[in-house]
PDB file of C-alpha atoms and ligand atoms in Angstrom:
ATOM      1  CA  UNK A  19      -5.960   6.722 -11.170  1.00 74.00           C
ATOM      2  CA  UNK A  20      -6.078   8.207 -14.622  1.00 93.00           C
ATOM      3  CA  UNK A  21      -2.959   9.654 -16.298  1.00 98.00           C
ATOM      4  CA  UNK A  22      -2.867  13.187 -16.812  1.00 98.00           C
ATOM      5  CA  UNK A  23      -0.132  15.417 -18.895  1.00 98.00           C
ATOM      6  CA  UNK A  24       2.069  17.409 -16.605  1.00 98.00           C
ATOM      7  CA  UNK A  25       2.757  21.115 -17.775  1.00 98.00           C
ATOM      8  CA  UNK A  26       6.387  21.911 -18.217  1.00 98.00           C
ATOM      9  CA  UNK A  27       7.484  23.897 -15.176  1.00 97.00           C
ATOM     10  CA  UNK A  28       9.686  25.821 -17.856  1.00 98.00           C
ATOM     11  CA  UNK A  29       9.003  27.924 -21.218  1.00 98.00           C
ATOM     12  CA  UNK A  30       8.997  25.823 -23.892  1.00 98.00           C
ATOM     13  CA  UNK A  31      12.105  28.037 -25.498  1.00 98.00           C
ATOM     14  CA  UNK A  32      14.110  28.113 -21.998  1.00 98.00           C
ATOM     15  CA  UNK A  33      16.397  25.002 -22.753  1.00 98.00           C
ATOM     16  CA  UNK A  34      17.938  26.884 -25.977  1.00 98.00           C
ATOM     17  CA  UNK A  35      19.934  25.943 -27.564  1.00 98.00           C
ATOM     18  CA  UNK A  36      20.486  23.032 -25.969  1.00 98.00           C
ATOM     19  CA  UNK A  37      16.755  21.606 -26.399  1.00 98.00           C
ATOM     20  CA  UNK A  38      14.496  23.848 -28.709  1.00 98.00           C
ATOM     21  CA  UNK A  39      11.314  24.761 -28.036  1.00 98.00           C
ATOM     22  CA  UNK A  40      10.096  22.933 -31.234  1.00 98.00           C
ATOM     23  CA  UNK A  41      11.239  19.755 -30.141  1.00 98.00           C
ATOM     24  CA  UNK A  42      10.135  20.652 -26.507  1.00 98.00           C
ATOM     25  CA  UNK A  43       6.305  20.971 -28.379  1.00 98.00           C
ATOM     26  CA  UNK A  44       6.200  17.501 -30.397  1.00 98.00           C
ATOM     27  CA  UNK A  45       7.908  15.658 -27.084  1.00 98.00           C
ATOM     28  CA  UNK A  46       5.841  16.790 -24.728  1.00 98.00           C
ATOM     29  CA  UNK A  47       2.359  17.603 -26.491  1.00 98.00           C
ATOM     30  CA  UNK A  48       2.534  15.014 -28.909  1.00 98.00           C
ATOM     31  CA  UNK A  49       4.531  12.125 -28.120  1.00 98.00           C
ATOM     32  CA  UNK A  50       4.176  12.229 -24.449  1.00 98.00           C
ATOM     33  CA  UNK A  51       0.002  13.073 -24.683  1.00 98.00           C
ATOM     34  CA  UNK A  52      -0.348  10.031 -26.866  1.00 98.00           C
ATOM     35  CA  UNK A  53       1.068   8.014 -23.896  1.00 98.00           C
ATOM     36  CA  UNK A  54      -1.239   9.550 -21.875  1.00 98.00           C
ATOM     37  CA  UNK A  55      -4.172   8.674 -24.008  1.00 98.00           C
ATOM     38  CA  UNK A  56      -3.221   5.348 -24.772  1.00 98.00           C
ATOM     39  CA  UNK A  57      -2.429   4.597 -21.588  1.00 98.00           C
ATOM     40  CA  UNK A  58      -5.859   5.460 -20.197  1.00 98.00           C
ATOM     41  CA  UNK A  59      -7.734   3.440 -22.700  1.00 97.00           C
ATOM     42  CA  UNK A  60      -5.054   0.595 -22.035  1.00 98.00           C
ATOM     43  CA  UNK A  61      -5.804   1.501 -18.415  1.00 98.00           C
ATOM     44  CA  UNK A  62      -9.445   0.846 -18.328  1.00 96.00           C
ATOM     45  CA  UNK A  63     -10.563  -3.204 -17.447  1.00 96.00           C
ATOM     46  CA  UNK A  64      -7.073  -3.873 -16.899  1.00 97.00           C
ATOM     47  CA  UNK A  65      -7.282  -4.526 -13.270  1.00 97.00           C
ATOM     48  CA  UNK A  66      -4.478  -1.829 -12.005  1.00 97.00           C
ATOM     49  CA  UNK A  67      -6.966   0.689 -12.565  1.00 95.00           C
ATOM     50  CA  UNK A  68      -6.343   1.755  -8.415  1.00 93.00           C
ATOM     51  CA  UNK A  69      -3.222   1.513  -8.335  1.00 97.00           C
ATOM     52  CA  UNK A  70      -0.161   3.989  -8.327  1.00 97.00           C
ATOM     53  CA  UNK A  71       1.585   4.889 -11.441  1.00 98.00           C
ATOM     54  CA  UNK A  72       4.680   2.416 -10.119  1.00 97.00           C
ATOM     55  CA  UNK A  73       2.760   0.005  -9.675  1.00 97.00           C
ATOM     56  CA  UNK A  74       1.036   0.004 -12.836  1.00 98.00           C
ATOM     57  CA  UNK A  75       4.517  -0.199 -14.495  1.00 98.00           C
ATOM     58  CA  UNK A  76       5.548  -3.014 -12.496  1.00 97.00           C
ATOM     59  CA  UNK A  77       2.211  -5.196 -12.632  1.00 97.00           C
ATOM     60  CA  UNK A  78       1.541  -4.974 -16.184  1.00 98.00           C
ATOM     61  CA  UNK A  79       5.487  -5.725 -16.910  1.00 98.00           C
ATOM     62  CA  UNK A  80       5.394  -9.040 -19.097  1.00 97.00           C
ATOM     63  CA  UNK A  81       1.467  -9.548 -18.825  1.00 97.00           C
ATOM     64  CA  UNK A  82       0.061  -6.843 -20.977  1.00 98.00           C
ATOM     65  CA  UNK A  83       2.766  -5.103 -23.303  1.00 98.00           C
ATOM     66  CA  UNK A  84       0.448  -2.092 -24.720  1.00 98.00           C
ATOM     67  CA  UNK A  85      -0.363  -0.644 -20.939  1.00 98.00           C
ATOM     68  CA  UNK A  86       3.064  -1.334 -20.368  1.00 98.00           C
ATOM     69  CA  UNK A  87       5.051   0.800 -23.148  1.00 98.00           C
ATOM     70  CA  UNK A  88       2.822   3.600 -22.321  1.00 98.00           C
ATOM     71  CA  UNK A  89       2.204   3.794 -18.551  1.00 98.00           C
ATOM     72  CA  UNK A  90       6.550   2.844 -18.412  1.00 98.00           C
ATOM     73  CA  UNK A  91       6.940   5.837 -21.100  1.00 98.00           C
ATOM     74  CA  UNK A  92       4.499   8.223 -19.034  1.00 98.00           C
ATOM     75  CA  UNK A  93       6.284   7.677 -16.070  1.00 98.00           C
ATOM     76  CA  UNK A  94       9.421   8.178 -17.969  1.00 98.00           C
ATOM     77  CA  UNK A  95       8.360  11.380 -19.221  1.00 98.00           C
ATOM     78  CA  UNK A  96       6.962  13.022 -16.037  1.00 98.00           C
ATOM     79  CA  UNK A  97      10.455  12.764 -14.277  1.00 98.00           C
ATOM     80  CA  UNK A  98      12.323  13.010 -17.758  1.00 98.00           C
ATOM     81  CA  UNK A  99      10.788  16.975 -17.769  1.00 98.00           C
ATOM     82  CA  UNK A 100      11.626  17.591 -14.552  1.00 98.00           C
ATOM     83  CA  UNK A 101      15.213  16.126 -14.398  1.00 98.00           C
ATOM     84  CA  UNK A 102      16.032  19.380 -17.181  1.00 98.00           C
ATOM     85  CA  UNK A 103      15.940  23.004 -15.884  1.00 98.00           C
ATOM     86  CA  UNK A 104      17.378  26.228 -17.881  1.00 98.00           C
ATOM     87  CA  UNK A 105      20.671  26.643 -17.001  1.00 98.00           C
ATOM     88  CA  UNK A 106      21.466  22.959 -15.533  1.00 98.00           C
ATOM     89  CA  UNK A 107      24.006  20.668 -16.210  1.00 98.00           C
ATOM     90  CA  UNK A 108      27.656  21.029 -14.989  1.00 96.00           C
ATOM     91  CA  UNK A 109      29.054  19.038 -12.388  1.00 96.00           C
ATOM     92  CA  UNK A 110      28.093  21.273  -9.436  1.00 95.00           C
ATOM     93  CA  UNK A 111      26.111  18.506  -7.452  1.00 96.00           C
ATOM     94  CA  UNK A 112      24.265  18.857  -4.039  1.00 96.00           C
ATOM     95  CA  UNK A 113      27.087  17.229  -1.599  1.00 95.00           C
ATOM     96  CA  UNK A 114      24.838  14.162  -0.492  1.00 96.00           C
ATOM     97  CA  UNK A 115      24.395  13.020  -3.919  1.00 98.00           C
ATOM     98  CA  UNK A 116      28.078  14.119  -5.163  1.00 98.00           C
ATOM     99  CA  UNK A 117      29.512  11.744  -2.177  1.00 98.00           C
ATOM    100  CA  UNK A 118      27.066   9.193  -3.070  1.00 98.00           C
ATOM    101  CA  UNK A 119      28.240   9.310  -6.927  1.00 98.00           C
ATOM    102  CA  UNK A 120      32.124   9.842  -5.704  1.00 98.00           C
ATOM    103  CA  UNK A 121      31.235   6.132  -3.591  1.00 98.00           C
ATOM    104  CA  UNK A 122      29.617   4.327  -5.622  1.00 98.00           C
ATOM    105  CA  UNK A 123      30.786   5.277  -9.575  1.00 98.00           C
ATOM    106  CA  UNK A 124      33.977   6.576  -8.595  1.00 98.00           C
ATOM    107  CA  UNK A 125      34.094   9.864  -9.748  1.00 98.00           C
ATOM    108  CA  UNK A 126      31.722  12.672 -11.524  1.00 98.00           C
ATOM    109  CA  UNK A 127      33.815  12.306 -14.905  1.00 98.00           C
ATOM    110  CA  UNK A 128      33.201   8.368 -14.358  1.00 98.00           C
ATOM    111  CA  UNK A 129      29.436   9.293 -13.579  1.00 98.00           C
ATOM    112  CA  UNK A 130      29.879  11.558 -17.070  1.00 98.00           C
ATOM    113  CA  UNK A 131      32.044   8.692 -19.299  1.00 98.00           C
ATOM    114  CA  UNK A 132      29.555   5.670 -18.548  1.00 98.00           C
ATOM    115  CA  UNK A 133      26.371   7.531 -18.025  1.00 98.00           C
ATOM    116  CA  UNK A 134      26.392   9.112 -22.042  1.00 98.00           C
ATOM    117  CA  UNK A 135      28.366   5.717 -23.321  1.00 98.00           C
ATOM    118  CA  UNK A 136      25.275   3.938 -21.836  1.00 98.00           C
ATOM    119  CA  UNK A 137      22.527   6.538 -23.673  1.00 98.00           C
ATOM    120  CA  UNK A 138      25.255   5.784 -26.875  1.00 98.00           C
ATOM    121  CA  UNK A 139      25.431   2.312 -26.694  1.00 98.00           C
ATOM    122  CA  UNK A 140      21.467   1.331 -26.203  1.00 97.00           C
ATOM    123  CA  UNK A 141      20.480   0.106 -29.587  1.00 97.00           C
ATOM    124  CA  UNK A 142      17.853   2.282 -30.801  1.00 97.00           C
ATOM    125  CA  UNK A 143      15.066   3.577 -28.730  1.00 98.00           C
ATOM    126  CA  UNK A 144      15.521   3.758 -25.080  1.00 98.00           C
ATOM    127  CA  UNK A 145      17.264   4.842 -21.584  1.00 98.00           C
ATOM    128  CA  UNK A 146      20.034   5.640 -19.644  1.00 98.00           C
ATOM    129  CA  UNK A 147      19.792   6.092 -16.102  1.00 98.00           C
ATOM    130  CA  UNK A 148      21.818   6.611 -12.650  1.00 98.00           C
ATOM    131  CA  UNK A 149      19.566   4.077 -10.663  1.00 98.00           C
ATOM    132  CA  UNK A 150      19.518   2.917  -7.043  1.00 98.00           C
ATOM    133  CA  UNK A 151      19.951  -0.822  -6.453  1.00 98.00           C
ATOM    134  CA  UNK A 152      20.514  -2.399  -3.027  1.00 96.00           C
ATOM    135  CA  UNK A 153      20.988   1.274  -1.514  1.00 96.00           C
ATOM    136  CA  UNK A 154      23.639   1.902  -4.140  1.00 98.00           C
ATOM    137  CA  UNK A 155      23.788   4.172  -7.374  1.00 98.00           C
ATOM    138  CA  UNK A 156      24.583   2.404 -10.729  1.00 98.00           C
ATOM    139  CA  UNK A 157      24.481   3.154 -14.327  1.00 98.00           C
ATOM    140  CA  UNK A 158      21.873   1.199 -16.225  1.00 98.00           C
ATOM    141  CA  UNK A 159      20.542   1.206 -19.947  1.00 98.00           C
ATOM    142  CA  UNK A 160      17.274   0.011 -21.186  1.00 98.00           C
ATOM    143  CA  UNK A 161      15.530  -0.345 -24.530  1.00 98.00           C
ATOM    144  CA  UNK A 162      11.821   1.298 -25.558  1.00 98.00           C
ATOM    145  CA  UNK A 163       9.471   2.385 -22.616  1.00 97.00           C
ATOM    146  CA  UNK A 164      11.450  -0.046 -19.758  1.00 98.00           C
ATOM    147  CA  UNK A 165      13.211   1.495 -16.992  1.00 98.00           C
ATOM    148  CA  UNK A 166      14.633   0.357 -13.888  1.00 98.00           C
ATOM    149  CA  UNK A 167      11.630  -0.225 -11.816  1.00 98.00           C
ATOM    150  CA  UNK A 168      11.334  -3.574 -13.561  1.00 98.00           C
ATOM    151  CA  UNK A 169      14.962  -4.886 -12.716  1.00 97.00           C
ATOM    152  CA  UNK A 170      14.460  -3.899  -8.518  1.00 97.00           C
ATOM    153  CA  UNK A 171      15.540  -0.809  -8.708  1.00 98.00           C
ATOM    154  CA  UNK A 172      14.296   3.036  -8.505  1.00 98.00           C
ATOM    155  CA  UNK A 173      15.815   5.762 -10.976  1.00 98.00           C
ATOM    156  CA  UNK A 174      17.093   8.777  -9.745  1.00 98.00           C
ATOM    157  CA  UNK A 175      18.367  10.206 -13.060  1.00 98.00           C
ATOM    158  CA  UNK A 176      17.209   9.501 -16.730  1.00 98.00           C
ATOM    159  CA  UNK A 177      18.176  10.709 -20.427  1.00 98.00           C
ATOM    160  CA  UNK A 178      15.761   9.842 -22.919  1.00 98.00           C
ATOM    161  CA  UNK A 179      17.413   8.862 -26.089  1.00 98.00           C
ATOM    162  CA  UNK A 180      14.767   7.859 -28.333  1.00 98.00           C
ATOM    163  CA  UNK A 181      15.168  10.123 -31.537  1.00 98.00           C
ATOM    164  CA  UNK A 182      12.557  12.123 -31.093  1.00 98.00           C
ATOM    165  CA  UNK A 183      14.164  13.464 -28.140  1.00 98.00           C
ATOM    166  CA  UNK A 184      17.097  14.718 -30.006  1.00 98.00           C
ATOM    167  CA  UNK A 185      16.750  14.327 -33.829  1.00 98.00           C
ATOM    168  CA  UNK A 186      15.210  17.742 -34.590  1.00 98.00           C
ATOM    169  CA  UNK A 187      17.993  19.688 -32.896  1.00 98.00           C
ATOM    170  CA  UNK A 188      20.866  17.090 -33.420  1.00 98.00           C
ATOM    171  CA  UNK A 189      19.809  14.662 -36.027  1.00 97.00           C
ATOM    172  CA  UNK A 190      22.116  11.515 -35.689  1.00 96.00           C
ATOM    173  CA  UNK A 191      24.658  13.262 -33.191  1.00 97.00           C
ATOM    174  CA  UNK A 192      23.465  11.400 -29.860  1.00 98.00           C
ATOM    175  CA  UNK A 193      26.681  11.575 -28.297  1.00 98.00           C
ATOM    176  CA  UNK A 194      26.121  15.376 -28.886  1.00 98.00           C
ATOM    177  CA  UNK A 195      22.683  15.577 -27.475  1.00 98.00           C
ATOM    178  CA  UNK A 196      23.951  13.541 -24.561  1.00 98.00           C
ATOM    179  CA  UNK A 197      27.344  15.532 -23.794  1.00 98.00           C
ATOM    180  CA  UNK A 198      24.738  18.528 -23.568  1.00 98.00           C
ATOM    181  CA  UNK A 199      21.799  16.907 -21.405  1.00 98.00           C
ATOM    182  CA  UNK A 200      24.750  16.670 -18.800  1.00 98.00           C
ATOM    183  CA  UNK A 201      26.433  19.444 -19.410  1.00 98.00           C
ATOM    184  CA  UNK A 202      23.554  22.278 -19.416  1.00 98.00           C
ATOM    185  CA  UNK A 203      20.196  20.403 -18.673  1.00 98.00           C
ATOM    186  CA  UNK A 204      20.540  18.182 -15.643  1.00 98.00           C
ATOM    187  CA  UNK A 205      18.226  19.375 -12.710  1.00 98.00           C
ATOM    188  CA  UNK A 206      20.544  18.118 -10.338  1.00 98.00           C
ATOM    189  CA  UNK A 207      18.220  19.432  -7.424  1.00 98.00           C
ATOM    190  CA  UNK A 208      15.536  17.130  -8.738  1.00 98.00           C
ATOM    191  CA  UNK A 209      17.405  14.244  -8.826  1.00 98.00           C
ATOM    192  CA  UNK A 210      18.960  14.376  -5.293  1.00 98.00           C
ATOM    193  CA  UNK A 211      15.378  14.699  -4.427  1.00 98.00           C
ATOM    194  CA  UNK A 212      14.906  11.453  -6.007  1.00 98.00           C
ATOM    195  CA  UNK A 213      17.941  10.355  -4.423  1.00 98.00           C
ATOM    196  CA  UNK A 214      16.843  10.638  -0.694  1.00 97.00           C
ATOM    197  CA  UNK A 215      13.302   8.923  -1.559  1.00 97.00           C
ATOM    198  CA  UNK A 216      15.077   6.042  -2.826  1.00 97.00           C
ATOM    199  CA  UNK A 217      17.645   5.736  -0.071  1.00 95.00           C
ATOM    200  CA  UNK A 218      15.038   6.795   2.996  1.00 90.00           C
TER     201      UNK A 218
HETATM  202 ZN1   ZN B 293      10.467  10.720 -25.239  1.00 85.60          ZN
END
């Protein structure tokens, strides 16, 4: 199945000022379409040409790096513009996923503290995620276009940190961009959605 750019289900100005609509326009129709293109070309005579987006991450992890970076950084992308909504953030969760985080992190303001240390802490470009591993949520980090798919387990939440997510409106200040991702952007609907598919 090809890979196709998803439109944003927002205006391109409606995360201001947390996320500008300029950096909203190179992230999605630049940096995230070149995935998209690449990807397809990568795609072609590959051999996972059938198979679901997942499974393209996962089967050309460690055999064929190029289709890799870009199909991991497409899927990346799709959820990453969905797990942001005008207006989101704050630590108002849906109660499943709230008792789920309470269980297994501790705490919101635990989910908060390691969830932007672990966007702080990855070395250049990257990932943080809340992830679910053996039916339970934990905090992971990972560098470039890998995400937790390739470690056994499914991300329900993730912050992009790569600069171009954040330089234009931020420049170096990534614990900035991050303290306001959680704060005002999360779609926390989304991601209990993602919560119950991974835990079904
Ligand atoms: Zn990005």
């Amino acid at each position: 199945m090809a890979f196709e750019l998803p439109e944003l289900t927002y205006p391109y100005d409606s995360l201001a000022p947390y996320m500008s609509a300029e950096t909203l326009e190179f992230h999605h129709d630049k940096h995230h379409k070149a995935y998209v293109d690449n990807g397809n070309k990568l795609l072609d005579g590959s051999g996972l040409e059938g198979k679901s987006l997942e499974d393209v991450v996962r089967g050309s992890h460690g055999t064929n790096p190029g289709l890799f970076n870009n199909a991991g950084q497409h899927y990346n992308h799709i959820h990453f513009w969905n797990w942001m909504k005008p207006e989101g953030g704050g630590k108002t969760l849906p109660g499943k996923l709230e008792a789920a985080i309470n269980a297994d992190i501790g705490s919101f303001d635990e989910f908060r503290g390691k969830f932007i240390e672990a966007g702080m802490t990855q070395f250049g470009s990257g990932w943080c995620w809340l992830a679910v591993k053996g039916g339970k949520l934990e905090i992971m980090k990972t560098p470039n276009g890998e995400n937790p798919l390739v470690h056994g387990a499914t991300p329900i939440l993730g912050c992009d940190v790569w600069e171009h997510s954040y330089y234009i409106d931020y420049r170096n200040r990534r614990p900035d961009y991050l303290a306001a991702f959680v704060d005002h952007l999360i779609n926390w609907e989304y991601v209990e959605q993602m919560h119950e598919q991974a835990t079904a």
